[in-house]
């Protein structure tokens, strides 16, 4: 199918192909909150660049969420049966580590925050799904829904957005 599309006279003669190897051209400086990017087709698209204050605010939020999981780990280890506690404590430990690494890297202005943010998003989504799948009807299901809607899914969405955000150019001094 692909071979036919590239060798077809229709794609070569009457329908010009867009080059996907040409990168978009950035207009203006990267220090503004939003910059305009002109794509190859001449269309403008908006790109949000994370400012220093926003980066610090998100760094504090994610670091705080990672630190809040530490007492939760002790609670899980003390209240769940040992067979269940091992799995849940391991999952929540990985979540806490990913959130702490992402948060501290954002606070330092380190551009390598994207990988732990992606890991945190995946772990938080997994935790929410497993909580809902293993909860019994009643108070356990209500608690699982509240934790998923109130904490895990919003944090997962935030981490996924941070992971998908293009890295900002380093500031020249």
Backbone as a printed PyTorch tensor [residue, N CA C, xyz], in Angstrom:
tensor([[[  0.8160,  -1.1850,   0.0000],
         [  0.0000,   0.0000,   0.0000],
         [  0.8640,   1.2560,   0.0000]],

        [[  1.8820,   1.2630,   0.8350],
         [  2.7670,   2.4180,   0.9010],
         [  3.5450,   2.5790,  -0.3890]],

        [[  3.9980,   1.4700,  -0.9440],
         [  4.7400,   1.5190,  -2.1860],
         [  3.8970,   2.0980,  -3.3110]],

        [[  2.6240,   1.7400,  -3.3600],
         [  1.7380,   2.2910,  -4.3710],
         [  1.5430,   3.7900,  -4.1820]],

        [[  1.4530,   4.2220,  -2.9470],
         [  1.2270,   5.6410,  -2.6930],
         [  2.4310,   6.4750,  -3.1200]],

        [[  3.6320,   5.9900,  -2.9070],
         [  4.8160,   6.7530,  -3.2910],
         [  5.1020,   6.6790,  -4.7940]],

        [[  4.7390,   5.5940,  -5.4230],
         [  5.0100,   5.4520,  -6.8510],
         [  3.8600,   5.9050,  -7.7260]],

        [[  2.7770,   6.2810,  -7.1370],
         [  1.6110,   6.6900,  -7.8980],
         [  1.8740,   8.0290,  -8.5830]],

        [[  1.4560,   8.1680,  -9.8460],
         [  1.6560,   9.4530, -10.5270],
         [  0.8050,  10.5590,  -9.9180]],

        [[ -0.2640,  10.1830,  -9.2110],
         [ -1.1230,  11.2010,  -8.6130],
         [ -0.3760,  11.9340,  -7.5040]],

        [[  0.3760,  11.2030,  -6.6800],
         [  1.0700,  11.8680,  -5.5760],
         [  2.2630,  12.6700,  -6.0650]],

        [[  2.8320,  12.2890,  -7.2100],
         [  4.0100,  13.0100,  -7.6830],
         [  3.6580,  14.1920,  -8.5660]],

        [[  2.5910,  14.1150,  -9.3100],
         [  2.2940,  15.1740, -10.2540],
         [  1.2950,  16.2000,  -9.7120]],

        [[  0.1320,  15.7370,  -9.2730],
         [ -0.9130,  16.6940,  -8.9420],
         [ -0.9960,  17.0480,  -7.4620]],

        [[ -0.4710,  16.2160,  -6.5930],
         [ -0.5350,  16.4870,  -5.1510],
         [  0.8720,  16.5840,  -4.5950]],

        [[  1.3740,  17.7730,  -4.3660],
         [  2.7390,  17.8810,  -3.8380],
         [  2.8060,  17.3270,  -2.4120]],

        [[  3.8860,  16.6180,  -2.1380],
         [  4.0910,  16.0680,  -0.8020],
         [  4.7560,  17.1170,   0.0790]],

        [[  4.3600,  17.1070,   1.3470],
         [  5.0260,  17.9820,   2.3100],
         [  6.2330,  17.2520,   2.8430]],

        [[  7.2810,  17.9810,   2.9970],
         [  8.4830,  17.3870,   3.5490],
         [  8.3530,  17.3170,   5.0610]],

        [[  8.5130,  16.1330,   5.6160],
         [  8.4050,  16.0090,   7.0670],
         [  9.7630,  16.1830,   7.7310]],

        [[ 10.8040,  16.3230,   6.9380],
         [ 12.1310,  16.4830,   7.5240],
         [ 12.4580,  17.9370,   7.8430]],

        [[ 11.6630,  18.8730,   7.3370],
         [ 11.9180,  20.2820,   7.6050],
         [ 11.3340,  20.6460,   8.9630]],

        [[ 12.1570,  21.0680,   9.9200],
         [ 11.6320,  21.4060,  11.2490],
         [ 10.8860,  22.7290,  11.2160]],

        [[  9.9530,  22.9270,  12.1680],
         [  9.2690,  24.2110,  12.2330],
         [ 10.2440,  25.3330,  12.5930]],

        [[  9.9260,  26.5320,  12.1680],
         [ 10.7670,  27.6860,  12.4120],
         [ 10.1970,  28.4570,  13.5980]],

        [[ 11.0200,  28.7430,  14.5860],
         [ 10.5690,  29.4640,  15.7790],
         [ 10.7420,  30.9550,  15.5390]],

        [[  9.7040,  31.7040,  15.8860],
         [  9.7270,  33.1570,  15.7350],
         [  9.7230,  33.7590,  17.1320]],

        [[ 10.6170,  34.6620,  17.3970],
         [ 10.6660,  35.3160,  18.6930],
         [ 11.6010,  34.5790,  19.6380]],

        [[ 11.7000,  35.0930,  20.8500],
         [ 12.6060,  34.4820,  21.8210],
         [ 11.8830,  33.3930,  22.5930]],

        [[ 12.6410,  32.4800,  23.1460],
         [ 12.0780,  31.3790,  23.9130],
         [ 11.8090,  31.7430,  25.3560]],

        [[ 12.0270,  32.9550,  25.7570],
         [ 11.8630,  33.3410,  27.1550],
         [ 10.4330,  33.7500,  27.4630]],

        [[  9.6250,  34.0330,  26.4380],
         [  8.2360,  34.3900,  26.6780],
         [  7.4430,  33.1510,  27.0530]],

        [[  6.2980,  33.3340,  27.6780],
         [  5.4640,  32.2130,  28.0960],
         [  4.9510,  31.4440,  26.8810]],

        [[  4.5410,  32.1370,  25.8390],
         [  4.0940,  31.4810,  24.6280],
         [  4.8930,  32.0420,  23.4590]],

        [[  5.3040,  31.1490,  22.5960],
         [  5.9990,  31.6170,  21.4070],
         [  5.2400,  31.1190,  20.1920]],

        [[  5.4050,  31.8310,  19.1010],
         [  4.7380,  31.4210,  17.8730],
         [  5.6820,  30.5410,  17.0770]],

        [[  5.1460,  29.4700,  16.5560],
         [  5.9250,  28.5860,  15.7140],
         [  5.2240,  28.5180,  14.3630]],

        [[  5.9770,  28.7480,  13.2980],
         [  5.4290,  28.6580,  11.9610],
         [  5.8470,  27.3100,  11.3930]],

        [[  4.8750,  26.5020,  11.0200],
         [  5.1790,  25.1860,  10.4830],
         [  5.5440,  25.3020,   9.0180]],

        [[  5.9130,  24.1840,   8.4230],
         [  6.3230,  24.1620,   7.0270],
         [  5.2010,  24.6420,   6.1130]],

        [[  3.9520,  24.3620,   6.4720],
         [  2.8250,  24.7630,   5.6360],
         [  2.4600,  26.2270,   5.8300]],

        [[  3.1530,  26.9360,   6.7240],
         [  2.8870,  28.3510,   6.9220],
         [  1.8550,  28.6280,   7.9950]],

        [[  1.3600,  27.5930,   8.6470],
         [  0.3790,  27.7880,   9.7030],
         [  1.0880,  28.0840,  11.0170]],

        [[  0.4560,  28.8550,  11.8630],
         [  1.0160,  29.1480,  13.1770],
         [  0.3940,  28.2120,  14.2050]],

        [[  1.1990,  27.8030,  15.1610],
         [  0.6740,  27.0440,  16.2940],
         [  1.3160,  27.6040,  17.5560]],

        [[  0.5830,  27.5230,  18.6420],
         [  1.0620,  28.0560,  19.9060],
         [  1.8030,  26.9680,  20.6730]],

        [[  2.9100,  27.3160,  21.2700],
         [  3.7080,  26.3900,  22.0690],
         [  3.8890,  26.9970,  23.4500]],

        [[  3.4790,  26.2740,  24.4700],
         [  3.6160,  26.7840,  25.8260],
         [  4.9820,  26.4030,  26.3590]],

        [[  5.7210,  27.3800,  26.7970],
         [  7.0310,  27.1470,  27.3790],
         [  6.9030,  27.3600,  28.8790]],

        [[  7.3980,  26.4220,  29.6470],
         [  7.2960,  26.4690,  31.0970],
         [  8.2320,  27.5430,  31.6380]],

        [[  7.6710,  28.5040,  32.3580],
         [  8.4760,  29.5740,  32.9290],
         [  9.1000,  29.1170,  34.2400]],

        [[ 10.0010,  29.9290,  34.7750],
         [ 10.6690,  29.5790,  36.0230],
         [  9.7010,  29.4290,  37.1830]],

        [[  8.7350,  30.3400,  37.3100],
         [  7.7750,  30.2650,  38.4160],
         [  6.8620,  29.0510,  38.2630]],

        [[  6.4130,  28.7730,  37.0620],
         [  5.5650,  27.6000,  36.8310],
         [  6.3130,  26.3060,  37.0740]],

        [[  7.5700,  26.2800,  36.6700],
         [  8.4040,  25.0920,  36.8820],
         [  8.5950,  24.8440,  38.3710]],

        [[  8.8540,  25.9010,  39.1260],
         [  9.0260,  25.7430,  40.5740],
         [  7.7360,  25.3040,  41.2470]],

        [[  6.6050,  25.8530,  40.8190],
         [  5.3190,  25.4940,  41.4040],
         [  5.0150,  24.0180,  41.1470]],

        [[  5.2240,  23.5580,  39.9230],
         [  5.0030,  22.1430,  39.6060],
         [  6.0070,  21.2520,  40.3250]],

        [[  7.2360,  21.7250,  40.4630],
         [  8.2470,  20.9610,  41.1870],
         [  7.8700,  20.7770,  42.6470]],

        [[  7.3640,  21.8510,  43.2700],
         [  6.9250,  21.7440,  44.6680],
         [  5.7250,  20.8170,  44.8050]],

        [[  4.7950,  20.9000,  43.8650],
         [  3.6070,  20.0570,  43.9050],
         [  3.9760,  18.5770,  43.7950]],

        [[  4.8150,  18.2440,  42.8280],
         [  5.1870,  16.8400,  42.6280],
         [  6.0770,  16.3240,  43.7520]],

        [[  6.9720,  17.1610,  44.2510],
         [  7.8010,  16.7460,  45.3870],
         [  6.9330,  16.5320,  46.6190]],

        [[  5.9700,  17.4020,  46.8450],
         [  5.0490,  17.2460,  47.9710],
         [  4.2090,  15.9800,  47.8530]],

        [[  3.7640,  15.6730,  46.6330],
         [  2.9850,  14.4480,  46.4330],
         [  3.8470,  13.2120,  46.7050]],

        [[  5.1030,  13.2590,  46.2840],
         [  6.0080,  12.1350,  46.5530],
         [  6.2860,  11.9810,  48.0350]],

        [[  6.4540,  13.0950,  48.7370],
         [  6.6810,  13.0340,  50.1860],
         [  5.4300,  12.5780,  50.9360]],

        [[  4.2450,  12.9490,  50.4380],
         [  2.9970,  12.5270,  51.0800],
         [  2.7870,  11.0190,  50.9610]],

        [[  3.3800,  10.4100,  49.9680],
         [  3.2410,   8.9550,  49.8190],
         [  4.0670,   8.1850,  50.8460]],

        [[  5.0720,   8.7980,  51.4330],
         [  5.9330,   8.0770,  52.3760],
         [  5.1820,   7.6010,  53.6270]],

        [[  4.3870,   8.4410,  54.3110],
         [  3.6090,   7.9070,  55.4280],
         [  2.5540,   6.8930,  54.9770]],

        [[  2.0370,   7.0840,  53.7720],
         [  1.0560,   6.1510,  53.2170],
         [  1.6670,   4.7540,  53.0610]],

        [[  2.9350,   4.7050,  52.7330],
         [  3.6140,   3.4060,  52.6170],
         [  3.6370,   2.6860,  53.9600]],

        [[  3.9020,   3.4110,  55.0320],
         [  3.8830,   2.8110,  56.3630],
         [  2.5030,   2.3300,  56.7560]],

        [[  1.4830,   3.1220,  56.4020],
         [  0.1080,   2.7210,  56.6980],
         [ -0.2480,   1.4350,  55.9520]],

        [[  0.0990,   1.3650,  54.6730],
         [ -0.1990,   0.1520,  53.8940],
         [  0.5300,  -1.0600,  54.4520]],

        [[  1.7870,  -0.8790,  54.8070],
         [  2.5720,  -1.9960,  55.3260],
         [  2.0190,  -2.4890,  56.6560]],

        [[  1.4420,  -1.5970,  57.4520],
         [  0.9360,  -1.9870,  58.7550],
         [ -0.4730,  -2.5300,  58.7530]],

        [[ -1.2750,  -2.1900,  57.7560],
         [ -2.6890,  -2.5810,  57.7820],
         [ -3.0410,  -3.7090,  56.8310]],

        [[ -2.3020,  -3.8830,  55.7510],
         [ -2.6370,  -4.9370,  54.7830],
         [ -1.9940,  -6.2560,  55.1890]],

        [[ -2.5880,  -7.3690,  54.7530],
         [ -1.9290,  -8.6570,  54.9600],
         [ -0.5800,  -8.6650,  54.2380]],

        [[  0.4060,  -9.3990,  54.7600],
         [  1.7590,  -9.3550,  54.1850],
         [  1.8260,  -9.6710,  52.6840]],

        [[  1.0090, -10.5920,  52.2040],
         [  1.0480, -10.9410,  50.7770],
         [  0.5990,  -9.7730,  49.9070]],

        [[ -0.4280,  -9.0470,  50.3560],
         [ -0.9130,  -7.8920,  49.5920],
         [ -0.0180,  -6.6750,  49.8010]],

        [[  0.4890,  -6.5180,  51.0000],
         [  1.2790,  -5.3320,  51.3300],
         [  2.5250,  -5.2300,  50.4610]],

        [[  3.1380,  -6.3560,  50.1510],
         [  4.3720,  -6.3230,  49.3640],
         [  4.1350,  -5.6890,  47.9920]],

        [[  3.0780,  -6.0780,  47.3170],
         [  2.7920,  -5.5310,  45.9900],
         [  2.4070,  -4.0680,  46.0190]],

        [[  1.5090,  -3.6980,  46.9430],
         [  1.0610,  -2.3100,  47.0080],
         [  2.1730,  -1.3770,  47.4710]],

        [[  2.9690,  -1.8250,  48.4420],
         [  4.0720,  -0.9830,  48.9210],
         [  5.1140,  -0.7970,  47.8140]],

        [[  5.3810,  -1.8550,  47.0580],
         [  6.3440,  -1.7380,  45.9490],
         [  5.8460,  -0.7490,  44.8980]],

        [[  4.5700,  -0.8550,  44.5270],
         [  4.0070,   0.0510,  43.5210],
         [  4.0400,   1.4950,  44.0110]],

        [[  3.6210,   1.7190,  45.2400],
         [  3.6020,   3.0860,  45.7570],
         [  5.0080,   3.6340,  46.0030]],

        [[  5.9640,   2.7560,  46.2970],
         [  7.3560,   3.2090,  46.4290],
         [  7.8920,   3.6970,  45.0820]],

        [[  7.5840,   2.9680,  44.0290],
         [  8.0040,   3.4000,  42.6840],
         [  7.3410,   4.7220,  42.3040]],

        [[  6.0520,   4.8670,  42.6460],
         [  5.3530,   6.1360,  42.3820],
         [  6.0300,   7.2890,  43.1180]],

        [[  6.3040,   7.0800,  44.4040],
         [  6.9290,   8.1330,  45.2130],
         [  8.2940,   8.5030,  44.6470]],

        [[  9.0770,   7.5090,  44.2590],
         [ 10.4050,   7.7870,  43.6990],
         [ 10.2920,   8.5760,  42.4010]],

        [[  9.3780,   8.1760,  41.5210],
         [  9.2190,   8.8820,  40.2470],
         [  8.7430,  10.3130,  40.4700]],

        [[  7.8080,  10.5170,  41.3990],
         [  7.3330,  11.8730,  41.6820],
         [  8.4200,  12.7360,  42.3020]],

        [[  9.1890,  12.1590,  43.2290],
         [ 10.2710,  12.9220,  43.8650],
         [ 11.3650,  13.2890,  42.8630]],

        [[ 11.7240,  12.3640,  42.0030],
         [ 12.7560,  12.6580,  41.0000],
         [ 12.2650,  13.7340,  40.0360]],

        [[ 11.0210,  13.6010,  39.5670],
         [ 10.4700,  14.6050,  38.6530],
         [ 10.4110,  15.9680,  39.3250]],

        [[  9.9040,  16.0030,  40.5500],
         [  9.7720,  17.2770,  41.2600],
         [ 11.1040,  17.9500,  41.5310]],

        [[ 12.0850,  17.1780,  41.9970],
         [ 13.3900,  17.7920,  42.2810],
         [ 14.0890,  18.2330,  41.0050]],

        [[ 13.9190,  17.5050,  39.9360],
         [ 14.5260,  17.9410,  38.6650],
         [ 13.8600,  19.2070,  38.1450]],

        [[ 12.5530,  19.3270,  38.3250],
         [ 11.8850,  20.5690,  37.9250],
         [ 12.3580,  21.7380,  38.7850]],

        [[ 12.5120,  21.5100,  40.0770],
         [ 12.9770,  22.5770,  40.9610],
         [ 14.3820,  23.0490,  40.6050]],

        [[ 15.2290,  22.1260,  40.1670],
         [ 16.6020,  22.4910,  39.7820],
         [ 16.6830,  23.0460,  38.3710]],

        [[ 15.6040,  22.9310,  37.5990],
         [ 15.6290,  23.3830,  36.2150],
         [ 16.2940,  22.3890,  35.2840]],

        [[ 16.3560,  21.1470,  35.7010],
         [ 16.9780,  20.0850,  34.9090],
         [ 16.0170,  19.6550,  33.7990]],

        [[ 16.4970,  19.6350,  32.5790],
         [ 15.6410,  19.2620,  31.4500],
         [ 15.3770,  17.7660,  31.3770]],

        [[ 15.9940,  16.9720,  32.2410],
         [ 15.7930,  15.5290,  32.2060],
         [ 14.6210,  15.0760,  33.0770]],

        [[ 13.6300,  15.9240,  33.2650],
         [ 12.4690,  15.5700,  34.0800],
         [ 11.4360,  14.7660,  33.3010]],

        [[ 11.5760,  14.6770,  31.9990],
         [ 10.5340,  14.0570,  31.1700],
         [ 10.4230,  12.5490,  31.3740]],

        [[ 11.5270,  11.8390,  31.5040],
         [ 11.4770,  10.3830,  31.6690],
         [ 10.8490,   9.9760,  32.9960]],

        [[ 11.2750,  10.5370,  34.1390],
         [ 10.5790,  10.1600,  35.3750],
         [  9.1240,  10.6360,  35.4070]],

        [[  8.8120,  11.7220,  34.7020],
         [  7.4190,  12.1690,  34.6300],
         [  6.5700,  11.1480,  33.8750]],

        [[  7.1110,  10.6020,  32.7920],
         [  6.3840,   9.5700,  32.0470],
         [  6.2050,   8.3150,  32.8930]],

        [[  7.2370,   7.9480,  33.6310],
         [  7.1380,   6.7800,  34.5130],
         [  6.1010,   7.0230,  35.6020]],

        [[  6.0910,   8.2080,  36.1850],
         [  5.1150,   8.5250,  37.2310],
         [  3.6960,   8.4850,  36.6760]],

        [[  3.4930,   9.0020,  35.4730],
         [  2.1600,   8.9750,  34.8630],
         [  1.6810,   7.5410,  34.6740]],

        [[  2.5510,   6.6880,  34.1730],
         [  2.1870,   5.2900,  33.9510],
         [  1.9070,   4.5750,  35.2710]],

        [[  2.7320,   4.8060,  36.2810],
         [  2.5380,   4.1530,  37.5800],
         [  1.2650,   4.6360,  38.2650]],

        [[  0.9780,   5.9270,  38.1850],
         [ -0.2380,   6.4530,  38.7960],
         [ -1.4900,   5.9280,  38.1090]],

        [[ -1.4500,   5.8330,  36.8000],
         [ -2.5820,   5.2760,  36.0550],
         [ -2.7790,   3.8020,  36.3980]],

        [[ -1.6840,   3.0680,  36.5030],
         [ -1.7460,   1.6600,  36.8890],
         [ -2.3220,   1.5130,  38.2920]],

        [[ -1.8830,   2.3510,  39.2080],
         [ -2.3730,   2.2950,  40.5820],
         [ -3.8740,   2.5570,  40.6340]],

        [[ -4.3360,   3.5670,  39.9010],
         [ -5.7690,   3.8780,  39.8970],
         [ -6.5740,   2.7090,  39.3310]],

        [[ -6.1060,   2.1240,  38.2430],
         [ -6.8180,   0.9860,  37.6440],
         [ -6.8410,  -0.2200,  38.5730]],

        [[ -5.7140,  -0.5210,  39.1950],
         [ -5.6630,  -1.6660,  40.1110],
         [ -6.5010,  -1.4280,  41.3590]],

        [[ -6.4980,  -0.2050,  41.8740],
         [ -7.3410,   0.1130,  43.0260],
         [ -8.8110,  -0.1300,  42.6990]],

        [[ -9.2450,   0.3460,  41.5400],
         [-10.6450,   0.1900,  41.1610],
         [-10.9900,  -1.2660,  40.8490]],

        [[-10.0520,  -1.9980,  40.2720],
         [-10.3220,  -3.3920,  39.9090],
         [-10.3750,  -4.3110,  41.1180]],

        [[ -9.6150,  -4.0080,  42.1620],
         [ -9.5470,  -4.8960,  43.3200],
         [-10.4500,  -4.4620,  44.4680]],

        [[-11.1010,  -3.3130,  44.3720],
         [-11.9580,  -2.8250,  45.4500],
         [-13.2760,  -3.5900,  45.4710]],

        [[-13.7250,  -3.8970,  46.6740],
         [-15.0310,  -4.5370,  46.8280],
         [-16.0910,  -3.4460,  46.8630]],

        [[-17.3200,  -3.7420,  46.4440],
         [-18.3820,  -2.7210,  46.4780],
         [-18.6060,  -2.2120,  47.8940]],

        [[-18.8730,  -0.9420,  47.9860],
         [-19.0920,  -0.3210,  49.2920],
         [-18.0530,   0.7470,  49.5550]],

        [[-17.5290,   0.7620,  50.7840],
         [-16.5870,   1.8160,  51.1600],
         [-15.2530,   1.6900,  50.4390]],

        [[-14.8060,   0.4700,  50.1440],
         [-13.5290,   0.3210,  49.4210],
         [-13.6260,   0.9090,  48.0170]],

        [[-14.7200,   0.6550,  47.3370],
         [-14.8980,   1.1910,  45.9850],
         [-15.0350,   2.7100,  46.0210]],

        [[-15.7520,   3.2250,  47.0200],
         [-15.9020,   4.6720,  47.1540],
         [-14.5460,   5.3310,  47.4160]],

        [[-13.7520,   4.7240,  48.2810],
         [-12.4190,   5.2570,  48.5820],
         [-11.5210,   5.1910,  47.3500]],

        [[-11.5880,   4.0780,  46.6280],
         [-10.7700,   3.9420,  45.4180],
         [-11.1620,   4.9720,  44.3670]],

        [[-12.4600,   5.2060,  44.1970],
         [-12.9200,   6.2260,  43.2490],
         [-12.4690,   7.6220,  43.6710]],

        [[-12.5870,   7.9160,  44.9600],
         [-12.1780,   9.2350,  45.4540],
         [-10.6860,   9.4550,  45.2520]],

        [[ -9.8750,   8.4400,  45.5340],
         [ -8.4240,   8.5860,  45.3520],
         [ -8.0660,   8.6990,  43.8740]],

        [[ -8.7650,   7.9400,  43.0240],
         [ -8.4780,   7.9990,  41.5930],
         [ -8.8470,   9.3620,  41.0200]],

        [[-10.0420,   9.8470,  41.3430],
         [-10.5110,  11.1180,  40.7840],
         [ -9.8190,  12.3070,  41.4360]],

        [[ -9.5500,  12.2170,  42.7440],
         [ -8.9930,  13.3540,  43.4600],
         [ -7.4900,  13.4940,  43.3980]],

        [[ -6.7640,  12.3910,  43.2150],
         [ -5.3040,  12.4900,  43.2840],
         [ -4.5960,  11.7830,  42.1390]],

        [[ -4.8620,  10.5050,  41.9480],
         [ -4.0330,   9.7090,  41.0290],
         [ -4.1850,  10.1210,  39.5680]],

        [[ -5.4110,  10.2580,  39.0940],
         [ -5.5950,  10.6100,  37.6850],
         [ -5.1820,  12.0490,  37.3630]],

        [[ -5.4720,  13.0440,  38.2130],
         [ -4.9570,  14.3870,  37.9110],
         [ -3.4280,  14.4600,  37.9240]],

        [[ -2.7900,  13.7610,  38.8860],
         [ -1.3270,  13.7400,  38.9030],
         [ -0.7810,  13.0180,  37.6730]],

        [[ -1.4470,  11.9370,  37.2550],
         [ -1.0140,  11.2190,  36.0530],
         [ -1.1270,  12.1090,  34.8220]],

        [[ -2.2090,  12.8740,  34.7230],
         [ -2.3750,  13.7840,  33.5800],
         [ -1.3110,  14.8760,  33.5890]],

        [[ -1.0160,  15.4160,  34.7700],
         [  0.0270,  16.4350,  34.8800],
         [  1.3870,  15.8730,  34.4760]],

        [[  1.7040,  14.6940,  34.9650],
         [  2.9900,  14.0790,  34.6270],
         [  3.0670,  13.7380,  33.1360]],

        [[  1.9570,  13.2760,  32.5660],
         [  1.9500,  12.9800,  31.1290],
         [  2.1460,  14.2520,  30.3130]],

        [[  1.5370,  15.3470,  30.7490],
         [  1.7280,  16.6230,  30.0450],
         [  3.1660,  17.0990,  30.1590]],

        [[  3.7810,  16.9140,  31.3230],
         [  5.1880,  17.2930,  31.4870],
         [  6.0930,  16.4260,  30.6220]],

        [[  5.7600,  15.1460,  30.5030],
         [  6.5750,  14.2400,  29.6970],
         [  6.4460,  14.5560,  28.2110]],

        [[  5.2800,  15.0160,  27.7910],
         [  5.0560,  15.2940,  26.3700],
         [  5.4920,  16.6930,  25.9620]],

        [[  5.7450,  17.5670,  26.9230],
         [  6.1320,  18.9520,  26.6410],
         [  7.5140,  18.9930,  26.0090]],

        [[  7.6820,  19.7630,  24.9450],
         [  9.0150,  19.9000,  24.3700],
         [  9.9690,  20.5710,  25.3500]],

        [[ 11.1850,  20.1040,  25.3680],
         [ 12.1790,  20.6700,  26.2820],
         [ 12.5020,  22.0990,  25.8660]],

        [[ 12.5680,  22.9800,  26.8490],
         [ 12.9000,  24.3820,  26.5730],
         [ 14.3910,  24.4990,  26.3180]],

        [[ 14.7440,  25.4580,  25.5110],
         [ 16.1580,  25.6960,  25.2230],
         [ 16.8310,  26.2660,  26.4620]],

        [[ 18.0720,  25.8810,  26.7270],
         [ 18.7660,  26.4250,  27.8930],
         [ 18.9920,  27.9150,  27.7320]],

        [[ 18.9540,  28.6270,  28.8510],
         [ 19.1580,  30.0810,  28.8280],
         [ 20.6310,  30.3830,  28.6380]],

        [[ 20.9060,  31.3220,  27.7380],
         [ 22.2940,  31.7210,  27.5360],
         [ 22.5890,  32.9100,  28.4380]],

        [[ 23.7610,  32.9250,  29.0170],
         [ 24.1230,  34.0020,  29.9480],
         [ 25.2500,  34.8020,  29.4200]]])
